[in-house]
Tab-separated table of C-alpha atoms and ligand atoms in Angstrom:
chain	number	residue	atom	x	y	z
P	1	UNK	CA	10.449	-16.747	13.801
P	2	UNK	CA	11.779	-17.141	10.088
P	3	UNK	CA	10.852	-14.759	7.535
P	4	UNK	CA	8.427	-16.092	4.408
P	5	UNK	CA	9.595	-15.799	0.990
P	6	UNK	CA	7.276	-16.433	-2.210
P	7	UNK	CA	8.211	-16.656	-4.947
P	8	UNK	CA	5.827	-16.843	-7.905
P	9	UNK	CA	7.203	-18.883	-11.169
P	10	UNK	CA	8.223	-22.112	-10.505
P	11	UNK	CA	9.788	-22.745	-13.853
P	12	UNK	CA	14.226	-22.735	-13.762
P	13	UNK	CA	14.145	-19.337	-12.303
P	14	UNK	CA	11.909	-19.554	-9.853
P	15	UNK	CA	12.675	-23.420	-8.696
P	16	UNK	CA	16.181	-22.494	-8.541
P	17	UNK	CA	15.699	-19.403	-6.595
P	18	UNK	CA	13.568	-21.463	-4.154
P	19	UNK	CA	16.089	-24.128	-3.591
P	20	UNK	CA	18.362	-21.477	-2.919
P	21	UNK	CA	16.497	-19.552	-0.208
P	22	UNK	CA	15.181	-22.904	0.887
P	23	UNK	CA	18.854	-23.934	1.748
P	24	UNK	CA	19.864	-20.430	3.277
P	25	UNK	CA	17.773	-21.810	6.053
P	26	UNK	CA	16.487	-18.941	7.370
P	27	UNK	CA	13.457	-18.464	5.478
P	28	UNK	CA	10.056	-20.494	5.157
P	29	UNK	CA	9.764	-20.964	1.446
P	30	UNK	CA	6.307	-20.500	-0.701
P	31	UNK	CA	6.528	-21.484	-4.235
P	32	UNK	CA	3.767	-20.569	-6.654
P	33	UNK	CA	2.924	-21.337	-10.402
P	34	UNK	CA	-0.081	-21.988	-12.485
P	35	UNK	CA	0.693	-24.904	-13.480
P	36	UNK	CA	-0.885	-27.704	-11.151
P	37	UNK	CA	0.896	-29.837	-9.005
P	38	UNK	CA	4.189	-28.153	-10.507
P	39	UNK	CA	5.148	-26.371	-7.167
P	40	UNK	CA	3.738	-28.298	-4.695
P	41	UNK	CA	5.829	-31.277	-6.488
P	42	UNK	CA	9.335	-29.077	-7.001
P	43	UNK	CA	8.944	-27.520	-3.317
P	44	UNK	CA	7.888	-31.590	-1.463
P	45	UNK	CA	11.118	-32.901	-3.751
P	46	UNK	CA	12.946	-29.869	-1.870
P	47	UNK	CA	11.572	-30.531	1.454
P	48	UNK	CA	12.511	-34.253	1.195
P	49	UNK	CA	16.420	-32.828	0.862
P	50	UNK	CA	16.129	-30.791	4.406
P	51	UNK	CA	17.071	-34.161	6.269
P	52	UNK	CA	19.962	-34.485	4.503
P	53	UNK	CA	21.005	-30.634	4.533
P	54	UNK	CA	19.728	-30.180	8.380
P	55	UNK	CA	17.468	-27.656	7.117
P	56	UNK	CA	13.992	-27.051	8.981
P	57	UNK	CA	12.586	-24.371	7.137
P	58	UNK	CA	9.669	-25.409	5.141
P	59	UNK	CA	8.545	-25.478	1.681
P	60	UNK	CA	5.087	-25.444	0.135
P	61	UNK	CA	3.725	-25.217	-3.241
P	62	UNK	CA	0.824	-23.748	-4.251
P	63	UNK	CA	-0.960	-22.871	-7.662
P	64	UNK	CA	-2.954	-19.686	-5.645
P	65	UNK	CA	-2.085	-16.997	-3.265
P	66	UNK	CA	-3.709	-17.854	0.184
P	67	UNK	CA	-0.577	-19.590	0.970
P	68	UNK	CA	1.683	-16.489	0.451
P	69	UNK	CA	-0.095	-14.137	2.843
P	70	UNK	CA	1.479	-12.055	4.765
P	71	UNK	CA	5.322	-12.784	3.394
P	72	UNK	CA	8.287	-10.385	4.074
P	73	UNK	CA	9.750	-11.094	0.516
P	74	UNK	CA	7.848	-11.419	-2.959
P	75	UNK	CA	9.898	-13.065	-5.679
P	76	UNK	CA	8.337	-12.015	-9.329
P	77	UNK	CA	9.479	-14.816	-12.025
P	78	UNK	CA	6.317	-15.792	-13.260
P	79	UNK	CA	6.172	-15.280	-17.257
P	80	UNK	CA	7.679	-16.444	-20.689
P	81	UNK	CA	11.759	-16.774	-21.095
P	82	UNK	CA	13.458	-16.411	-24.568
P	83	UNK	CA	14.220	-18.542	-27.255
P	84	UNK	CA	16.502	-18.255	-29.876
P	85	UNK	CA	16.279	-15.277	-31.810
P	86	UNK	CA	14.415	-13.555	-29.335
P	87	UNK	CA	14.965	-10.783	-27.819
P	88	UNK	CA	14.198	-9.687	-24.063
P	89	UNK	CA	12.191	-7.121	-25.607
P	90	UNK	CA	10.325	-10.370	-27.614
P	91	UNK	CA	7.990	-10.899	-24.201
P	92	UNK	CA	6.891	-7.543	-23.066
P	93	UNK	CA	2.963	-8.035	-23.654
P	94	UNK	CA	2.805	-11.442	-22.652
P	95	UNK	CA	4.787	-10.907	-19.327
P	96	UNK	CA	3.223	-7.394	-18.906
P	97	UNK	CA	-0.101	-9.190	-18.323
P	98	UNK	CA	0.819	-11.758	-16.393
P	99	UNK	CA	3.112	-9.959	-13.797
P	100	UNK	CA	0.001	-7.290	-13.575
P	101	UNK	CA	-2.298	-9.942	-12.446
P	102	UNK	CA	0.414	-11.520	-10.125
P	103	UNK	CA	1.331	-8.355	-8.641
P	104	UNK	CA	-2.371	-7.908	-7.618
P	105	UNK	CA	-2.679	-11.160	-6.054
P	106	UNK	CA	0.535	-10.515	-4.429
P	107	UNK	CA	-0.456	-7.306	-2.888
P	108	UNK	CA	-3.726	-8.593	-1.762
P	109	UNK	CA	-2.296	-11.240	0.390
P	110	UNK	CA	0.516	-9.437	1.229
P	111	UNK	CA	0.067	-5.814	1.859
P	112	UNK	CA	3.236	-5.237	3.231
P	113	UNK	CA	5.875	-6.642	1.593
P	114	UNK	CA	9.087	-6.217	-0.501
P	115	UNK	CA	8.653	-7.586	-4.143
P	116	UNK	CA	11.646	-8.127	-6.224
P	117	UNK	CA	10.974	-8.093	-10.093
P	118	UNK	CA	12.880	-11.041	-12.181
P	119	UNK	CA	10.453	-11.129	-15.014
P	120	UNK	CA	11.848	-9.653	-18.104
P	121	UNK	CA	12.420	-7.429	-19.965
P	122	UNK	CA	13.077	-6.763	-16.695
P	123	UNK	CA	12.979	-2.326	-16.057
P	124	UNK	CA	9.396	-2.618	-17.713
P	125	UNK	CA	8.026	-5.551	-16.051
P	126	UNK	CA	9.453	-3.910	-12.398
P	127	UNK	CA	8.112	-0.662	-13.400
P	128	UNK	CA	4.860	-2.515	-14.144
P	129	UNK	CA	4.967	-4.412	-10.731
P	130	UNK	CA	5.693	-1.034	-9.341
P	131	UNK	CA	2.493	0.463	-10.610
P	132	UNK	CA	0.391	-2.524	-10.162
P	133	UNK	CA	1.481	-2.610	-6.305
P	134	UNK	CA	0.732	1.014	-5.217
P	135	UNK	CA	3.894	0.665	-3.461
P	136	UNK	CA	6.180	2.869	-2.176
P	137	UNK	CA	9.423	3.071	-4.192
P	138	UNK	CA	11.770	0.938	-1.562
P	139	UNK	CA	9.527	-1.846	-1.574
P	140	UNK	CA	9.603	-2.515	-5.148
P	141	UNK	CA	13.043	-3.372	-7.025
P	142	UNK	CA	14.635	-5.375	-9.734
P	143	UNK	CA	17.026	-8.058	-9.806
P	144	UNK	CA	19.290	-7.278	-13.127
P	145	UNK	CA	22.704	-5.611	-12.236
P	146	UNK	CA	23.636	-8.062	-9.992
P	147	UNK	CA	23.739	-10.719	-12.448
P	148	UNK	CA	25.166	-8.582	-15.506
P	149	UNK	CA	27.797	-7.495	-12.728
P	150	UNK	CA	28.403	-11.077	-11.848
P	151	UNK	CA	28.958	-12.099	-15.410
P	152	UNK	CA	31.683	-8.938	-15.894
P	153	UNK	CA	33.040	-10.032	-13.234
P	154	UNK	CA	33.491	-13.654	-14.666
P	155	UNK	CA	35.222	-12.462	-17.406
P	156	UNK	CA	37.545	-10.142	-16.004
P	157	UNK	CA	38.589	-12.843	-13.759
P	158	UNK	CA	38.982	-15.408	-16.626
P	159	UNK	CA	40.841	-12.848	-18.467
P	160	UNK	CA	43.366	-11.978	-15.729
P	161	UNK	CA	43.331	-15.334	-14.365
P	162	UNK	CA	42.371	-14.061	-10.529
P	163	UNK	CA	39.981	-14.781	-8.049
P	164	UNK	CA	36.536	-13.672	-8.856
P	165	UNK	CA	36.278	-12.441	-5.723
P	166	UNK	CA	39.130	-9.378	-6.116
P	167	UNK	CA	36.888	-7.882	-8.830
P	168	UNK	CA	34.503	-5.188	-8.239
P	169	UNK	CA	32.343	-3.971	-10.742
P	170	UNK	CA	29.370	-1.613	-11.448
P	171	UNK	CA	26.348	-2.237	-14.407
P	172	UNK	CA	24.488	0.620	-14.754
P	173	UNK	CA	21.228	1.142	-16.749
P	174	UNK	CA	18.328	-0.791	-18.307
P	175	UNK	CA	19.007	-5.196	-18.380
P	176	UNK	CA	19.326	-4.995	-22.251
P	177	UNK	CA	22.318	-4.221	-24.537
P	178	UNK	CA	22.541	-1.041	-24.104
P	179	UNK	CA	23.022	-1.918	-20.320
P	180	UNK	CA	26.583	0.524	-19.244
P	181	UNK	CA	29.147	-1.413	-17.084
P	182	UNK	CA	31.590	1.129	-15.374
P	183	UNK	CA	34.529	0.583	-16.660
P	184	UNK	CA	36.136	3.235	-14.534
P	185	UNK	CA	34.661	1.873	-11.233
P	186	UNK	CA	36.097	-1.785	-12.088
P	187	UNK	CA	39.104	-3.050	-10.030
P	188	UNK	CA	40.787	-5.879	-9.001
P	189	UNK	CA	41.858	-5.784	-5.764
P	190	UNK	CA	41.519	-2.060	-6.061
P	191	UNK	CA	43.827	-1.565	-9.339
P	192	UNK	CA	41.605	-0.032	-12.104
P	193	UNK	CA	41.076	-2.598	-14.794
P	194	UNK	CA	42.651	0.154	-17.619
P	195	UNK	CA	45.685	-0.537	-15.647
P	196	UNK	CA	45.704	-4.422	-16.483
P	197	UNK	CA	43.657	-4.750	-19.804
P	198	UNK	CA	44.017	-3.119	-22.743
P	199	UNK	CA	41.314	-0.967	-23.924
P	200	UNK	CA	40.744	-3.670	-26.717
P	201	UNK	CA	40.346	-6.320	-24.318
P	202	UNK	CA	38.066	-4.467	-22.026
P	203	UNK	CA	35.706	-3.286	-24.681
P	204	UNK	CA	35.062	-7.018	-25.846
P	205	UNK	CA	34.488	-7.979	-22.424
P	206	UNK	CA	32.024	-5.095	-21.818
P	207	UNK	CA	30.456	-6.538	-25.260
P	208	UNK	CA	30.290	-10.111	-24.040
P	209	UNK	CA	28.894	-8.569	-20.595
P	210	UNK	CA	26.510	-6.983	-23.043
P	211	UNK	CA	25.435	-10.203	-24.785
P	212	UNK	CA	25.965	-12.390	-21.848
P	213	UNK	CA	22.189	-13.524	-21.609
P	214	UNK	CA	21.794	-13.845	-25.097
P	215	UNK	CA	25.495	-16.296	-25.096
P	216	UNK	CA	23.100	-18.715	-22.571
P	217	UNK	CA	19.914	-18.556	-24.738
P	218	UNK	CA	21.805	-19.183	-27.798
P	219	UNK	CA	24.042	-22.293	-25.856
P	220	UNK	CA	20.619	-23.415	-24.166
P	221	UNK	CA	17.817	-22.919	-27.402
P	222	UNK	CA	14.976	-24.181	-25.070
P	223	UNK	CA	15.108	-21.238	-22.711
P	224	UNK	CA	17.249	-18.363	-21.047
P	225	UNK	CA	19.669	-18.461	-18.144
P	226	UNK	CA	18.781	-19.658	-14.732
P	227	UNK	CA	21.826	-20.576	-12.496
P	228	UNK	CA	23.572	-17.040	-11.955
P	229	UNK	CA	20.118	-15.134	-11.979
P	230	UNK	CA	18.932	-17.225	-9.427
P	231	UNK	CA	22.105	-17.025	-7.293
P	232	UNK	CA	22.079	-13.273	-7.930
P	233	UNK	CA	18.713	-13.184	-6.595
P	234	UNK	CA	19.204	-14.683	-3.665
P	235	UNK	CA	22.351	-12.164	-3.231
P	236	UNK	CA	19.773	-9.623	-3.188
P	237	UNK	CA	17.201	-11.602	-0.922
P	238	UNK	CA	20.066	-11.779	2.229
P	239	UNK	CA	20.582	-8.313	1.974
P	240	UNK	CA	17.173	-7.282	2.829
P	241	UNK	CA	16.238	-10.348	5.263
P	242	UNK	CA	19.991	-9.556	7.104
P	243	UNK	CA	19.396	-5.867	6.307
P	244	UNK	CA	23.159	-6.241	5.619
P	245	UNK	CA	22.600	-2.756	3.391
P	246	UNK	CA	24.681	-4.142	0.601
P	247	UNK	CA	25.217	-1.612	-2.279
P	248	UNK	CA	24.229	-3.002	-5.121
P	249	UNK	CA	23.123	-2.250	-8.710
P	250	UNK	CA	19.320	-2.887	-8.634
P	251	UNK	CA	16.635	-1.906	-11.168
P	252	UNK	CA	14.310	0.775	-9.248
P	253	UNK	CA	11.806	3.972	-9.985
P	254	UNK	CA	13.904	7.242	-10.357
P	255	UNK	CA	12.688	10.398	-9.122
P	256	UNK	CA	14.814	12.517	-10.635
P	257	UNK	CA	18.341	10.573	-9.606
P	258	UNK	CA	20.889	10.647	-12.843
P	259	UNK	CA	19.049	13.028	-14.390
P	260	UNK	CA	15.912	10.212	-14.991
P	261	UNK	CA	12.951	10.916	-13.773
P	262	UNK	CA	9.594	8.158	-13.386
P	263	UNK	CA	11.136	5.178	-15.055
P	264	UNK	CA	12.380	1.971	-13.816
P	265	UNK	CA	16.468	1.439	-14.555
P	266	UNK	CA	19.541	-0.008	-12.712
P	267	UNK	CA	21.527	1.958	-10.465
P	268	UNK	CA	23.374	1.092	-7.415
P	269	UNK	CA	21.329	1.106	-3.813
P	270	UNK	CA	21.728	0.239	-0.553
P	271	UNK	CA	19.749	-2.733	0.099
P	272	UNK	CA	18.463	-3.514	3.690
P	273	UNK	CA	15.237	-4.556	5.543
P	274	UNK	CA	13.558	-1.358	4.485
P	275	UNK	CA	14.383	-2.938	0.414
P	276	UNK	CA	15.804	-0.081	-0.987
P	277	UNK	CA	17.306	2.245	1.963
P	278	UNK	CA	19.070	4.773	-0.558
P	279	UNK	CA	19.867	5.135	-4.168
P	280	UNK	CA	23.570	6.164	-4.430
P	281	UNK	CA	24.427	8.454	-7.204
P	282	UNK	CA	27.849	8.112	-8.800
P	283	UNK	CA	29.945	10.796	-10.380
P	284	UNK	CA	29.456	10.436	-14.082
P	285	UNK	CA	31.553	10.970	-17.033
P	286	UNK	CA	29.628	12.688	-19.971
P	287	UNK	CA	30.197	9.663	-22.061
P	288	UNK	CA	28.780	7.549	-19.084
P	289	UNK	CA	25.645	9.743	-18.483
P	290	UNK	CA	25.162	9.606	-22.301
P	291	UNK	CA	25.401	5.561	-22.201
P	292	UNK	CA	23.041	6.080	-19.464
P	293	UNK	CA	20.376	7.784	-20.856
P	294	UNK	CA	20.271	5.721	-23.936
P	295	UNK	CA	19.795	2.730	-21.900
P	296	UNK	CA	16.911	4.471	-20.244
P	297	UNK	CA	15.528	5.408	-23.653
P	298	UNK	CA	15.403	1.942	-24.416
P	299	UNK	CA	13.425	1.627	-21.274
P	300	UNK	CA	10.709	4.269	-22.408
P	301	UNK	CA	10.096	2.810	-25.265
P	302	UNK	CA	8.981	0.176	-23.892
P	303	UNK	CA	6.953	2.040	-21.159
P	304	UNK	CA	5.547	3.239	-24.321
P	305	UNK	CA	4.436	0.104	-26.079
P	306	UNK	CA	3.024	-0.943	-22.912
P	307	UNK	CA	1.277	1.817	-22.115
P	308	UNK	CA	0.042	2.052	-25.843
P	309	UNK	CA	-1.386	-1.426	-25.398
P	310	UNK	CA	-3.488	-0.338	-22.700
P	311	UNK	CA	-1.348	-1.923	-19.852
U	401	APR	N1	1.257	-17.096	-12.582
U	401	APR	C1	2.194	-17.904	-12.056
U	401	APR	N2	3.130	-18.529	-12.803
U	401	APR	C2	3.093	-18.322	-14.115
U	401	APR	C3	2.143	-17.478	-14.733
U	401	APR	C4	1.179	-16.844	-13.906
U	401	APR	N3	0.256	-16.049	-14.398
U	401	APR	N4	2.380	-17.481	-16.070
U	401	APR	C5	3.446	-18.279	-16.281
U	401	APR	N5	3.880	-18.771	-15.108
U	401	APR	C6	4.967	-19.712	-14.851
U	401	APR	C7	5.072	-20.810	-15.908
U	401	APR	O1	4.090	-21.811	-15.692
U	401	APR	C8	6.495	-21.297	-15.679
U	401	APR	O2	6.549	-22.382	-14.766
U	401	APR	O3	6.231	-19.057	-14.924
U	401	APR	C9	7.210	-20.075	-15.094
U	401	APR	C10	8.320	-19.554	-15.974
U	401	APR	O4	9.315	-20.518	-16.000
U	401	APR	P1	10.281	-20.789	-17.253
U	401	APR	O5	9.454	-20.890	-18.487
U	401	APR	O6	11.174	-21.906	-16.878
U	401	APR	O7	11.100	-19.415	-17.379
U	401	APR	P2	12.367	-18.981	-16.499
U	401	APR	O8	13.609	-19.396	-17.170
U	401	APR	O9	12.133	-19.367	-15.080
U	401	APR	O10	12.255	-17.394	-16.653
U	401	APR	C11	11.211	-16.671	-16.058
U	401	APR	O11	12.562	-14.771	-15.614
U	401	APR	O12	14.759	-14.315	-16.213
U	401	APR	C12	13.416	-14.116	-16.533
U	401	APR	O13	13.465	-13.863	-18.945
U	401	APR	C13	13.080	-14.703	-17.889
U	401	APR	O14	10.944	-13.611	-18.044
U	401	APR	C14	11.598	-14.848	-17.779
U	401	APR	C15	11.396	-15.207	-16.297
């Protein structure tokens, strides 16, 4: 039997996502927006391409939750996207509510599920989806450090002119500017990037790594990025329906790990069918703890806006 993936948002993040999954193969695919007729026309003009892929999964779309019950995997990308001059931070009230309510719907139809948080500003909205579920810890994570990772990883490998696939590299902390990519955990092909770059060159990368979401919004102006989330999401979504136990940096409720304790924020995990098996904890520098713990301030604050609000 295939496993069921919904996925609630069908606007680029979402659709994309789907498509994605769809074509993994693997998965039955349940796509869900408020819109009408939006997902159950995205997911048929998806369907209509499994003949031509030799894909016999299916795809539905639905604008309520019957359809999704009883799914392995719940995708969160339901909500508003930047603009221009925006920031991530921009949305928190408007996405608060509406991944709340999704979350609830969600949990009612599916009471045993993983849900992975794509909604931003994403550490509040998964820490929100957290709460709303009543779930344990494992089964609720974020999807942030995979794509800020990805993007490092772009630019190293444009830099040095080498496959992306010879660097390795760690984001750390909140999905915002303040996020901390580990400089001293990046390689290529196991040589520490201080070896090849200059510390010049590797701070402006870490500051385009930084900015990388707001580089797409600005290129973009009618929304935010879509492509590598979505691909980075769907990273995330074979590690848990493989439980291949990748370790990767995921946004997720710390209990006291890195010094952080009850607040949603990126760290790296090992990702399986259990969602998140373990939450690794690195050997930090003091200037890397410090970068870390103003990232998580940055979270708070918005914990604290949204709990001020009432959410
Ligand atoms: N229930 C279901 N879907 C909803 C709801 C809701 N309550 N509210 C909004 N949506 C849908 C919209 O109808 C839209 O189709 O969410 C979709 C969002 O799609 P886009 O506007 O295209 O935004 P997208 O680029 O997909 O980003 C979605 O992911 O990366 C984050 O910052 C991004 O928070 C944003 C989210």
């Amino acid at each position: 039997m295939r496993s069921k993936v919904s996925i609630v948002g069908a606007g680029n993040v979402g659709a994309t996502t789907a498509q994605r999954v769809y074509e993994l193969g693997y998965a039955d695919v349940v796509l869900v927006d408020v819109v009408d007729d939006l997902p159950q026309g995205k997911s048929l003009d998806m369907l209509e391409s499994g003949p031509v892929l030799g894909i016999d999964s299916s795809i539905t779309g639905s604008n309520g939750y019957e359809e999704t019950a009883n799914s392995d995997l719940v995708i969160i990308t339901a909500g508003i996207a930047r603009r221009p001059g925006m920031s991530r931070d921009d949305l928190l009230l408007t996405n608060m509510k509406i991944t709340g309510d999704v979350t609830r719907q969600v949990v009612e139809q599916s009471p045993n599920c993983i849900i992975m948080a794509v909604t931003n500003p994403l550490d509040a909205m998964c820490q929100n989806i957290y709460e709303s579920s009543g779930f344990p810890r494992n089964r609720v994570f974020g999807m942030a450090g995979v794509l800020d990772t990805s993007r490092f990883r772009t630019f190293i490998a444009q830099e040095l002119d080498v496959s992306v696939e010879d660097v390795q590299a760690y984001v750390l902390g909140g999905h915002g500017d303040d996020m901390v990519p580990l400089v001293r955990y990046t390689t290529v092909a196991g040589i520490p990037i201080s070896d090849l770059l200059s510390q010049e060159d590797i701070d402006r990368l870490v500051l385009r790594t930084r900015q990388g979401g707001g580089e797409i919004v600005a290129l973009l102006k009618q929304g935010s990025a879509f492509y590598a989330p979505a691909a980075s999401v769907t990273q995330m979504v074979e590690a848990v329906l493989l439980d291949k136990k990748r370790i990767l940096p995921c946004c997720v409720y710390l209990e006291g790990e890195y010094g952080i304790n009850g607040l949603c924020v990126g760290v790296p995990v090992k990702l399986g069918a259990n969602g998140v098996e373990d939450i690794i904890e690195i050997k930090l520098t003091e200037d890397e703890r410090a970068s870390l713990g103003k990232s998580a301030a940055a979270v708070q604050e918005l914990m604290d806006v949204m709990r001020g609000s009432g959410g």
